[in-house]
Amino acid sequence: TQLLEQSPQFLSIQEGENLTVYCNSSSVFSSLQWYRQEPGEGPVLLVTVVTGGEVKKLKRLTFQFGDARKDSSLHITAAQPGDTGLYLCAGAIEGGANNLFFGTGTRLTVIP
Amino acid sequence: DSGVTQTPKHLITATGQRVTLRCSPRSGDLSVYWYQQSLDQGLQFLIQYYNGEERAKGNILERFSAQQFPDLHSELNLSSLELGDSALYFCASSVGAYSPLHFGNGTRLTVT
């Protein structure tokens, strides 16, 4: 069962463009994490959001947790080729152990 | 470098065989998680150990088993292998049960 759906699945944009990736679920999560994975490597944590409505910024990346803690978005401003990778959202179920449920992933390619 | 070490990096074996994947967590991390990543299923949680004890179980098949040893390293045993078991297997570790995960670079298993 896939609890987290990400959209779009694939995204190819030109350097300098802005983009938004969405992560949606019908489940409530106690926290939500975003990871980036590059070929041949494991996912690397970018950010954790825990409060409904929370917004976190990491340089050109802005992460938002939905008010109801069921969805999240990742916005990248002025994308660069170094942003290329697989972006994964992952949610921790309320009251559960830290076994994260990962989203389906968004594969981003930024063309120079 | 996440500090999580997985061996081997690549493994090619035949159907019906048994393999063991090994993971050394980051120094000081007590929790170890195993994930399976395949093209059609995304990143699926298999099992979590905390300080030697099984803490949570996900979509782990009965043919698969894992353990965490007193020195905190972990092994994932896969038996009676099938073609569909071909995937990337990731180990992750964290300090505690609700802390961010640090992933290794995975073991790519190919079953022929």
Tab-separated table of N, CA and C in Angstrom, chain A residues 19-83:
chain	number	residue	atom	x	y	z
A	19	LEU	N	10.278	25.408	-9.546
A	19	LEU	CA	9.456	24.209	-9.618
A	19	LEU	C	8.890	23.873	-8.246
A	20	THR	N	7.800	23.116	-8.273
A	20	THR	CA	7.204	22.637	-7.023
A	20	THR	C	6.890	21.159	-7.159
A	21	VAL	N	7.240	20.414	-6.129
A	21	VAL	CA	6.957	18.988	-6.051
A	21	VAL	C	5.965	18.780	-4.912
A	22	TYR	N	4.968	17.923	-5.159
A	22	TYR	CA	3.919	17.712	-4.166
A	22	TYR	C	3.967	16.291	-3.616
A	23	CYS	N	3.566	16.195	-2.356
A	23	CYS	CA	3.542	14.911	-1.661
A	23	CYS	C	2.203	14.847	-0.938
A	24	ASN	N	1.344	13.918	-1.340
A	24	ASN	CA	-0.024	13.889	-0.816
A	24	ASN	C	-0.397	12.534	-0.238
A	25	SER	N	-1.242	12.577	0.782
A	25	SER	CA	-1.689	11.343	1.425
A	25	SER	C	-3.049	11.560	2.054
A	26	SER	N	-3.733	10.475	2.336
A	26	SER	CA	-4.981	10.566	3.096
A	26	SER	C	-4.711	10.281	4.574
A	27	SER	N	-3.449	9.942	4.889
A	27	SER	CA	-3.071	9.633	6.264
A	27	SER	C	-2.475	10.859	6.942
A	28	VAL	N	-2.607	10.905	8.255
A	28	VAL	CA	-1.991	11.967	9.044
A	28	VAL	C	-0.625	11.485	9.517
A	29	PHE	N	0.366	12.339	9.379
A	29	PHE	CA	1.727	11.987	9.783
A	29	PHE	C	2.183	12.844	10.956
A	30	SER	N	2.927	12.228	11.855
A	30	SER	CA	3.456	12.983	12.988
A	30	SER	C	4.606	13.878	12.534
A	31	SER	N	5.295	13.467	11.503
A	31	SER	CA	6.340	14.304	10.922
A	31	SER	C	6.534	13.879	9.478
A	32	LEU	N	7.133	14.735	8.706
A	32	LEU	CA	7.378	14.420	7.311
A	32	LEU	C	8.795	14.864	6.959
A	33	GLN	N	9.489	14.020	6.249
A	33	GLN	CA	10.865	14.310	5.870
A	33	GLN	C	10.994	14.330	4.351
A	34	TRP	N	11.934	15.128	3.871
A	34	TRP	CA	12.290	15.143	2.451
A	34	TRP	C	13.733	14.699	2.308
A	35	TYR	N	13.940	13.820	1.338
A	35	TYR	CA	15.267	13.296	1.044
A	35	TYR	C	15.583	13.543	-0.435
A	36	ARG	N	16.882	13.606	-0.733
A	36	ARG	CA	17.325	13.622	-2.128
A	36	ARG	C	18.269	12.442	-2.320
A	37	GLN	N	18.064	11.729	-3.408
A	37	GLN	CA	18.886	10.567	-3.698
A	37	GLN	C	19.532	10.727	-5.063
A	38	GLU	N	20.845	10.512	-5.112
A	38	GLU	CA	21.574	10.576	-6.377
A	38	GLU	C	21.951	9.153	-6.787
A	39	PRO	N	22.166	8.944	-8.071
A	39	PRO	CA	22.456	7.577	-8.556
A	39	PRO	C	23.616	6.934	-7.808
A	40	GLY	N	23.419	5.679	-7.401
A	40	GLY	CA	24.474	4.937	-6.729
A	40	GLY	C	24.648	5.280	-5.262
A	41	GLU	N	23.763	6.124	-4.750
A	41	GLU	CA	23.877	6.514	-3.348
A	41	GLU	C	22.547	6.338	-2.630
A	42	GLY	N	22.619	6.371	-1.300
A	42	GLY	CA	21.386	6.306	-0.525
A	42	GLY	C	20.749	7.677	-0.390
A	43	PRO	N	19.478	7.719	0.001
A	43	PRO	CA	18.810	9.009	0.212
A	43	PRO	C	19.509	9.810	1.307
A	44	VAL	N	19.540	11.127	1.109
A	44	VAL	CA	20.141	12.029	2.082
A	44	VAL	C	19.061	12.971	2.589
A	45	LEU	N	18.938	13.062	3.898
A	45	LEU	CA	17.901	13.892	4.497
A	45	LEU	C	18.132	15.376	4.192
A	46	LEU	N	17.065	16.047	3.737
A	46	LEU	CA	17.128	17.488	3.497
A	46	LEU	C	16.505	18.257	4.663
A	47	VAL	N	15.324	17.799	5.081
A	47	VAL	CA	14.608	18.551	6.112
A	47	VAL	C	13.566	17.658	6.778
A	48	THR	N	13.209	18.004	8.008
A	48	THR	CA	12.099	17.370	8.714
A	48	THR	C	11.122	18.463	9.129
A	49	VAL	N	9.836	18.262	8.848
A	49	VAL	CA	8.804	19.190	9.319
A	49	VAL	C	7.871	18.420	10.230
A	50	VAL	N	7.468	19.069	11.329
A	50	VAL	CA	6.665	18.346	12.331
A	50	VAL	C	5.355	19.043	12.676
A	51	THR	N	5.247	20.334	12.402
A	51	THR	CA	4.049	21.073	12.809
A	51	THR	C	3.196	21.408	11.587
A	52	GLY	N	1.887	21.198	11.688
A	52	GLY	CA	0.996	21.546	10.597
A	52	GLY	C	1.167	23.009	10.212
A	53	GLY	N	1.317	23.286	8.924
A	53	GLY	CA	1.502	24.652	8.444
A	53	GLY	C	2.945	25.136	8.474
A	54	GLU	N	3.821	24.300	8.986
A	54	GLU	CA	5.237	24.711	9.115
A	54	GLU	C	5.880	24.937	7.753
A	55	VAL	N	6.704	25.972	7.686
A	55	VAL	CA	7.480	26.269	6.475
A	55	VAL	C	8.947	26.325	6.867
A	56	LYS	N	9.771	25.591	6.118
A	56	LYS	CA	11.215	25.626	6.382
A	56	LYS	C	11.934	25.960	5.093
A	57	LYS	N	12.964	26.789	5.226
A	57	LYS	CA	13.755	27.175	4.036
A	57	LYS	C	15.181	26.673	4.185
A	58	LEU	N	15.693	26.150	3.077
A	58	LEU	CA	17.063	25.667	3.039
A	58	LEU	C	17.653	26.240	1.761
A	59	LYS	N	18.261	27.436	1.866
A	59	LYS	CA	18.790	28.162	0.705
A	59	LYS	C	17.679	28.359	-0.316
A	60	ARG	N	17.764	27.739	-1.481
A	60	ARG	CA	16.756	27.950	-2.532
A	60	ARG	C	15.579	26.965	-2.417
A	61	LEU	N	15.583	26.121	-1.403
A	61	LEU	CA	14.529	25.128	-1.242
A	61	LEU	C	13.586	25.554	-0.119
A	62	THR	N	12.279	25.513	-0.379
A	62	THR	CA	11.276	25.841	0.627
A	62	THR	C	10.365	24.634	0.800
A	63	PHE	N	10.226	24.190	2.021
A	63	PHE	CA	9.403	23.026	2.346
A	63	PHE	C	8.208	23.487	3.171
A	64	GLN	N	7.053	22.937	2.850
A	64	GLN	CA	5.847	23.274	3.615
A	64	GLN	C	5.112	22.004	4.013
A	65	PHE	N	4.646	21.959	5.248
A	65	PHE	CA	3.841	20.857	5.761
A	65	PHE	C	2.403	21.339	5.786
A	66	GLY	N	1.468	20.563	5.266
A	66	GLY	CA	0.081	20.982	5.229
A	66	GLY	C	-0.506	21.163	6.624
A	67	ASP	N	-1.513	22.011	6.717
A	67	ASP	CA	-2.144	22.291	8.008
A	67	ASP	C	-2.648	21.026	8.686
A	68	ALA	N	-3.174	20.102	7.898
A	68	ALA	CA	-3.726	18.867	8.448
A	68	ALA	C	-2.678	17.763	8.570
A	69	ARG	N	-1.441	18.073	8.247
A	69	ARG	CA	-0.310	17.135	8.315
A	69	ARG	C	-0.538	15.890	7.448
A	70	LYS	N	-1.212	16.103	6.299
A	70	LYS	CA	-1.411	14.992	5.368
A	70	LYS	C	-0.631	15.201	4.076
A	71	ASP	N	-0.094	16.395	3.873
A	71	ASP	CA	0.570	16.659	2.610
A	71	ASP	C	1.724	17.644	2.823
A	72	SER	N	2.564	17.713	1.810
A	72	SER	CA	3.723	18.594	1.887
A	72	SER	C	4.128	19.010	0.481
A	73	SER	N	4.877	20.092	0.410
A	73	SER	CA	5.392	20.520	-0.894
A	73	SER	C	6.834	20.962	-0.744
A	74	LEU	N	7.538	20.844	-1.848
A	74	LEU	CA	8.930	21.296	-1.937
A	74	LEU	C	9.016	22.237	-3.129
A	75	HIS	N	9.423	23.469	-2.873
A	75	HIS	CA	9.560	24.454	-3.939
A	75	HIS	C	11.031	24.792	-4.098
A	76	ILE	N	11.515	24.731	-5.320
A	76	ILE	CA	12.900	25.098	-5.608
A	76	ILE	C	12.895	26.347	-6.483
A	77	THR	N	13.619	27.340	-6.050
A	77	THR	CA	13.733	28.592	-6.791
A	77	THR	C	15.039	28.589	-7.587
A	78	ALA	N	14.962	29.053	-8.831
A	78	ALA	CA	16.151	29.179	-9.685
A	78	ALA	C	16.959	27.879	-9.677
A	79	ALA	N	16.348	26.820	-10.164
A	79	ALA	CA	16.970	25.492	-10.128
A	79	ALA	C	18.332	25.483	-10.826
A	80	GLN	N	19.221	24.672	-10.276
A	80	GLN	CA	20.568	24.526	-10.829
A	80	GLN	C	20.819	23.063	-11.163
A	81	PRO	N	21.748	22.777	-12.076
A	81	PRO	CA	22.026	21.378	-12.431
A	81	PRO	C	22.347	20.505	-11.223
A	82	GLY	N	22.931	21.092	-10.200
A	82	GLY	CA	23.254	20.348	-8.986
A	82	GLY	C	22.034	19.909	-8.208
A	83	ASP	N	20.859	20.421	-8.555
A	83	ASP	CA	19.614	20.010	-7.899
A	83	ASP	C	19.071	18.710	-8.502
